[in-house]
Amino acid sequence: MSATKKNMLCAFLVAVSVVLGYVEFLIPPVIPVYGLKIGFSIFPLLYAFFELSPKRALIIGIIKAILNSILFSGLMSFAYSFTGIIFTVVGMYTLYSLSRSFSEIGISVLGSALFQAGQVLTASLILKSIAPLLYLPYLLLGSIACGIFSGTVIKILRTRVSLKK
Amino acid sequence: MKRADLILILIIILISLSMLIVFSPKDNAQSVEISLKGRLIGTYSIHEDRDININASLGQMTIHIKDKSVWVSKSLCPDLLEIKQGKISRSGQSLICIPNEVVVSIVGGKAVKSVSY
């Protein structure tokens, strides 16, 4: 696949991600804990991570964070999602390059857990308080469920729509 | 799911459980600390009932202390999570409103006199 085609696919994935993020924004949080969401908008990023490259996944994540904060959630939330995305992609890339014994599910669980960790650390730094850290265990447990879910979705998606032949 | 995935999930569960044990709230609640934008703006004794109005980042916010429990009743925060978090009464617990940049936390230790800065 040529670089232009890949760039085009990235732009397409960003668009899908923003729309999924909007759908999620419409659903009010069920559990009163910050940041605990299924995270539909992570699907395109995960897809790009496995099918294109981690670098492109990182770019998609950053553009998605910028667009989401401008369109829906306000600029304040940019700091949170930005650190979250950086943590996620860097962590997933490290695990992915260290060992091939993890499937999409394991990598996505790690990504999801690191996203929460990144957000909570940002909140702690901004509020200069350890209080947000107290939510981390709940967020981590929740992120396992979210990670298994999104990992399974990506696994199925990759068997249906694969770029690597 | 592969075996490595399961091990990873188990490690994350272990980390969260140990954090839960370390951070578990205690029954020695003494004072309520309210901070705005990372600055402590008031310390109140949990034994005195009172309503506190503060000017948070998004506007007025009302915090109540009554019968040794603390809750937020009025806020201009869009998701109102700090109200849905309900009442807290044990030291180590806190109410956080990220859009308003407000943290209300219960602290144990020595009894204090109420001060607002």
Short mmCIF file of N, CA, C and O in Angstrom, two decimals, chain A residues 17-90:
data_model
loop_
_atom_site.label_atom_id
_atom_site.label_comp_id
_atom_site.label_asym_id
_atom_site.label_seq_id
_atom_site.Cartn_x
_atom_site.Cartn_y
_atom_site.Cartn_z
N SER A 17 -13.34 7.90 14.12
CA SER A 17 -13.07 8.03 15.54
C SER A 17 -13.83 9.20 16.15
O SER A 17 -14.40 9.09 17.25
N VAL A 18 -13.84 10.34 15.43
CA VAL A 18 -14.55 11.51 15.96
C VAL A 18 -16.04 11.24 16.06
O VAL A 18 -16.69 11.57 17.06
N VAL A 19 -16.59 10.58 15.03
CA VAL A 19 -18.03 10.27 15.06
C VAL A 19 -18.34 9.32 16.22
O VAL A 19 -19.29 9.54 16.98
N LEU A 20 -17.51 8.29 16.39
CA LEU A 20 -17.73 7.36 17.49
C LEU A 20 -17.61 8.07 18.84
O LEU A 20 -18.37 7.80 19.77
N GLY A 21 -16.65 9.02 18.91
CA GLY A 21 -16.49 9.80 20.14
C GLY A 21 -17.74 10.62 20.43
O GLY A 21 -18.15 10.75 21.58
N TYR A 22 -18.37 11.15 19.35
CA TYR A 22 -19.59 11.93 19.53
C TYR A 22 -20.73 11.05 20.02
O TYR A 22 -21.47 11.42 20.93
N VAL A 23 -20.86 9.86 19.43
CA VAL A 23 -21.91 8.92 19.86
C VAL A 23 -21.75 8.65 21.36
O VAL A 23 -22.71 8.66 22.12
N GLU A 24 -20.49 8.46 21.77
CA GLU A 24 -20.23 8.16 23.17
C GLU A 24 -20.52 9.37 24.06
O GLU A 24 -21.01 9.22 25.18
N PHE A 25 -20.23 10.56 23.56
CA PHE A 25 -20.48 11.80 24.29
C PHE A 25 -21.97 11.96 24.60
O PHE A 25 -22.35 12.51 25.63
N LEU A 26 -22.81 11.43 23.69
CA LEU A 26 -24.26 11.54 23.87
C LEU A 26 -24.77 10.62 24.99
O LEU A 26 -25.79 10.89 25.60
N ILE A 27 -24.05 9.52 25.23
CA ILE A 27 -24.47 8.59 26.27
C ILE A 27 -23.96 9.12 27.61
O ILE A 27 -22.76 9.29 27.78
N PRO A 28 -24.85 9.42 28.56
CA PRO A 28 -24.36 9.94 29.84
C PRO A 28 -23.61 8.85 30.61
O PRO A 28 -23.92 7.66 30.47
N PRO A 29 -22.61 9.25 31.41
CA PRO A 29 -21.87 8.25 32.17
C PRO A 29 -22.78 7.53 33.17
O PRO A 29 -23.54 8.17 33.89
N VAL A 30 -22.71 6.21 33.16
CA VAL A 30 -23.58 5.42 34.02
C VAL A 30 -23.04 5.40 35.45
O VAL A 30 -23.76 5.63 36.42
N ILE A 31 -21.74 5.13 35.55
CA ILE A 31 -21.11 5.05 36.86
C ILE A 31 -20.47 6.40 37.16
O ILE A 31 -19.79 6.95 36.30
N PRO A 32 -20.72 6.98 38.33
CA PRO A 32 -20.16 8.31 38.60
C PRO A 32 -18.66 8.29 38.89
O PRO A 32 -18.21 8.68 39.94
N VAL A 33 -17.89 7.81 37.97
CA VAL A 33 -16.45 7.84 38.12
C VAL A 33 -15.91 8.45 36.85
O VAL A 33 -16.38 8.14 35.76
N TYR A 34 -14.94 9.35 36.99
CA TYR A 34 -14.42 10.03 35.82
C TYR A 34 -13.78 9.09 34.82
O TYR A 34 -13.05 8.18 35.19
N GLY A 35 -14.07 9.34 33.57
CA GLY A 35 -13.31 8.69 32.51
C GLY A 35 -13.66 7.24 32.23
O GLY A 35 -13.08 6.65 31.35
N LEU A 36 -14.58 6.67 33.00
CA LEU A 36 -14.89 5.27 32.77
C LEU A 36 -15.95 5.15 31.67
O LEU A 36 -17.13 5.35 31.89
N LYS A 37 -15.47 4.89 30.48
CA LYS A 37 -16.35 4.77 29.32
C LYS A 37 -15.86 3.59 28.51
O LYS A 37 -14.71 3.17 28.64
N ILE A 38 -16.72 3.08 27.64
CA ILE A 38 -16.30 1.94 26.82
C ILE A 38 -15.19 2.37 25.87
O ILE A 38 -14.26 1.63 25.61
N GLY A 39 -15.28 3.61 25.40
CA GLY A 39 -14.22 4.10 24.54
C GLY A 39 -14.32 3.61 23.11
O GLY A 39 -13.37 3.07 22.56
N PHE A 40 -15.49 3.82 22.49
CA PHE A 40 -15.67 3.41 21.09
C PHE A 40 -14.62 4.05 20.19
O PHE A 40 -14.17 3.46 19.22
N SER A 41 -14.25 5.30 20.54
CA SER A 41 -13.39 6.05 19.64
C SER A 41 -11.97 5.48 19.59
O SER A 41 -11.16 5.91 18.80
N ILE A 42 -11.69 4.49 20.44
CA ILE A 42 -10.36 3.88 20.43
C ILE A 42 -10.27 2.83 19.31
O ILE A 42 -9.17 2.46 18.90
N PHE A 43 -11.40 2.34 18.80
CA PHE A 43 -11.36 1.27 17.78
C PHE A 43 -10.51 1.64 16.56
O PHE A 43 -9.64 0.86 16.17
N PRO A 44 -10.75 2.83 15.94
CA PRO A 44 -9.93 3.16 14.76
C PRO A 44 -8.45 3.23 15.10
O PRO A 44 -7.60 2.80 14.30
N LEU A 45 -8.15 3.75 16.31
CA LEU A 45 -6.74 3.85 16.72
C LEU A 45 -6.12 2.46 16.82
O LEU A 45 -5.02 2.22 16.33
N LEU A 46 -6.84 1.52 17.45
CA LEU A 46 -6.32 0.16 17.60
C LEU A 46 -6.15 -0.49 16.24
O LEU A 46 -5.16 -1.18 15.98
N TYR A 47 -7.13 -0.25 15.37
CA TYR A 47 -7.06 -0.83 14.03
C TYR A 47 -5.80 -0.34 13.31
O TYR A 47 -5.05 -1.13 12.75
N ALA A 48 -5.57 0.98 13.40
CA ALA A 48 -4.38 1.55 12.77
C ALA A 48 -3.11 1.00 13.41
O ALA A 48 -2.12 0.74 12.72
N PHE A 49 -3.15 0.80 14.72
CA PHE A 49 -1.97 0.29 15.44
C PHE A 49 -1.54 -1.06 14.87
O PHE A 49 -0.36 -1.29 14.63
N PHE A 50 -2.50 -1.94 14.65
CA PHE A 50 -2.15 -3.27 14.19
C PHE A 50 -2.00 -3.36 12.68
O PHE A 50 -1.14 -4.08 12.18
N GLU A 51 -2.82 -2.63 11.94
CA GLU A 51 -2.83 -2.78 10.49
C GLU A 51 -1.88 -1.83 9.78
O GLU A 51 -1.35 -2.16 8.73
N LEU A 52 -1.68 -0.64 10.32
CA LEU A 52 -0.76 0.30 9.68
C LEU A 52 0.56 0.32 10.46
O LEU A 52 1.42 -0.48 10.22
N SER A 53 0.66 1.26 11.41
CA SER A 53 1.86 1.28 12.25
C SER A 53 1.53 2.02 13.54
O SER A 53 0.61 2.85 13.57
N PRO A 54 2.28 1.75 14.63
CA PRO A 54 2.04 2.47 15.89
C PRO A 54 2.17 3.97 15.73
O PRO A 54 1.44 4.73 16.37
N LYS A 55 3.11 4.41 14.83
CA LYS A 55 3.30 5.85 14.64
C LYS A 55 2.02 6.49 14.10
O LYS A 55 1.58 7.54 14.57
N ARG A 56 1.41 5.82 13.13
CA ARG A 56 0.18 6.36 12.55
C ARG A 56 -0.96 6.34 13.58
O ARG A 56 -1.79 7.24 13.61
N ALA A 57 -0.95 5.30 14.42
CA ALA A 57 -1.98 5.23 15.47
C ALA A 57 -1.84 6.43 16.40
O ALA A 57 -2.83 7.04 16.81
N LEU A 58 -0.58 6.78 16.72
CA LEU A 58 -0.33 7.92 17.62
C LEU A 58 -0.84 9.21 16.98
O LEU A 58 -1.50 10.03 17.64
N ILE A 59 -0.57 9.38 15.67
CA ILE A 59 -1.02 10.58 14.97
C ILE A 59 -2.55 10.65 14.98
O ILE A 59 -3.14 11.69 15.28
N ILE A 60 -3.19 9.51 14.69
CA ILE A 60 -4.66 9.47 14.70
C ILE A 60 -5.18 9.87 16.07
O ILE A 60 -6.11 10.69 16.20
N GLY A 61 -4.56 9.32 17.12
CA GLY A 61 -5.00 9.62 18.49
C GLY A 61 -4.88 11.09 18.82
O GLY A 61 -5.79 11.68 19.41
N ILE A 62 -3.76 11.70 18.42
CA ILE A 62 -3.55 13.12 18.75
C ILE A 62 -4.55 14.00 18.00
O ILE A 62 -5.17 14.88 18.58
N ILE A 63 -4.74 13.72 16.70
CA ILE A 63 -5.70 14.53 15.92
C ILE A 63 -7.11 14.34 16.50
O ILE A 63 -7.87 15.31 16.64
N LYS A 64 -7.43 13.12 16.87
CA LYS A 64 -8.74 12.83 17.46
C LYS A 64 -8.93 13.63 18.75
O LYS A 64 -9.99 14.23 18.97
N ALA A 65 -7.89 13.67 19.59
CA ALA A 65 -7.99 14.40 20.85
C ALA A 65 -8.21 15.89 20.60
O ALA A 65 -9.02 16.53 21.26
N ILE A 66 -7.48 16.44 19.59
CA ILE A 66 -7.64 17.87 19.27
C ILE A 66 -9.07 18.14 18.80
O ILE A 66 -9.76 19.03 19.31
N LEU A 67 -9.53 17.32 17.83
CA LEU A 67 -10.87 17.54 17.26
C LEU A 67 -11.96 17.38 18.31
O LEU A 67 -12.87 18.20 18.41
N ASN A 68 -11.85 16.32 19.13
CA ASN A 68 -12.87 16.08 20.15
C ASN A 68 -12.96 17.23 21.13
O ASN A 68 -14.05 17.63 21.52
N SER A 69 -11.79 17.79 21.52
CA SER A 69 -11.85 18.84 22.52
C SER A 69 -12.40 20.12 21.91
O SER A 69 -13.12 20.86 22.58
N ILE A 70 -12.10 20.38 20.61
CA ILE A 70 -12.65 21.58 19.98
C ILE A 70 -14.16 21.42 19.78
O ILE A 70 -14.94 22.32 20.06
N LEU A 71 -14.58 20.22 19.32
CA LEU A 71 -15.98 20.04 18.94
C LEU A 71 -16.91 19.83 20.13
O LEU A 71 -17.99 20.38 20.18
N PHE A 72 -16.52 18.99 21.07
CA PHE A 72 -17.48 18.61 22.11
C PHE A 72 -17.06 18.96 23.53
O PHE A 72 -17.76 19.65 24.25
N SER A 73 -15.91 18.45 23.96
CA SER A 73 -15.70 18.40 25.41
C SER A 73 -14.93 19.59 25.98
O SER A 73 -14.70 19.63 27.18
N GLY A 74 -14.54 20.54 25.17
CA GLY A 74 -13.86 21.71 25.71
C GLY A 74 -12.35 21.53 25.78
O GLY A 74 -11.85 20.42 25.85
N LEU A 75 -11.66 22.65 25.76
CA LEU A 75 -10.20 22.58 25.66
C LEU A 75 -9.55 21.97 26.90
O LEU A 75 -8.47 21.41 26.81
N MET A 76 -10.21 22.12 28.05
CA MET A 76 -9.64 21.56 29.28
C MET A 76 -9.39 20.06 29.15
O MET A 76 -8.41 19.53 29.66
N SER A 77 -10.31 19.39 28.45
CA SER A 77 -10.20 17.94 28.38
C SER A 77 -9.07 17.50 27.46
O SER A 77 -8.68 16.35 27.45
N PHE A 78 -8.54 18.46 26.67
CA PHE A 78 -7.48 18.09 25.75
C PHE A 78 -6.26 17.56 26.49
O PHE A 78 -5.69 16.54 26.12
N ALA A 79 -5.89 18.25 27.58
CA ALA A 79 -4.72 17.83 28.36
C ALA A 79 -4.87 16.37 28.80
O ALA A 79 -3.93 15.59 28.72
N TYR A 80 -6.10 16.02 29.22
CA TYR A 80 -6.34 14.66 29.72
C TYR A 80 -6.23 13.63 28.61
O TYR A 80 -5.49 12.65 28.73
N SER A 81 -6.95 13.88 27.51
CA SER A 81 -6.94 12.85 26.47
C SER A 81 -5.57 12.79 25.79
O SER A 81 -5.12 11.72 25.39
N PHE A 82 -4.88 13.94 25.70
CA PHE A 82 -3.57 13.95 25.05
C PHE A 82 -2.59 13.06 25.82
O PHE A 82 -1.97 12.16 25.24
N THR A 83 -2.48 13.28 27.14
CA THR A 83 -1.57 12.43 27.92
C THR A 83 -2.02 10.98 27.86
O THR A 83 -1.19 10.08 27.74
N GLY A 84 -3.35 10.78 27.94
CA GLY A 84 -3.87 9.42 27.88
C GLY A 84 -3.44 8.70 26.61
O GLY A 84 -2.96 7.57 26.66
N ILE A 85 -3.58 9.40 25.47
CA ILE A 85 -3.24 8.79 24.18
C ILE A 85 -1.75 8.48 24.09
O ILE A 85 -1.35 7.41 23.65
N ILE A 86 -0.92 9.43 24.54
CA ILE A 86 0.53 9.21 24.50
C ILE A 86 0.89 7.96 25.32
O ILE A 86 1.60 7.07 24.85
N PHE A 87 0.38 7.91 26.55
CA PHE A 87 0.63 6.75 27.42
C PHE A 87 0.20 5.46 26.72
O PHE A 87 0.93 4.48 26.71
N THR A 88 -1.03 5.48 26.17
CA THR A 88 -1.59 4.30 25.54
C THR A 88 -0.70 3.78 24.42
O THR A 88 -0.28 2.62 24.43
N VAL A 89 -0.41 4.66 23.44
CA VAL A 89 0.29 4.18 22.24
C VAL A 89 1.73 3.78 22.58
O VAL A 89 2.21 2.74 22.13
N VAL A 90 2.40 4.59 23.40
CA VAL A 90 3.78 4.26 23.76
C VAL A 90 3.82 2.93 24.51
O VAL A 90 4.64 2.05 24.21
#
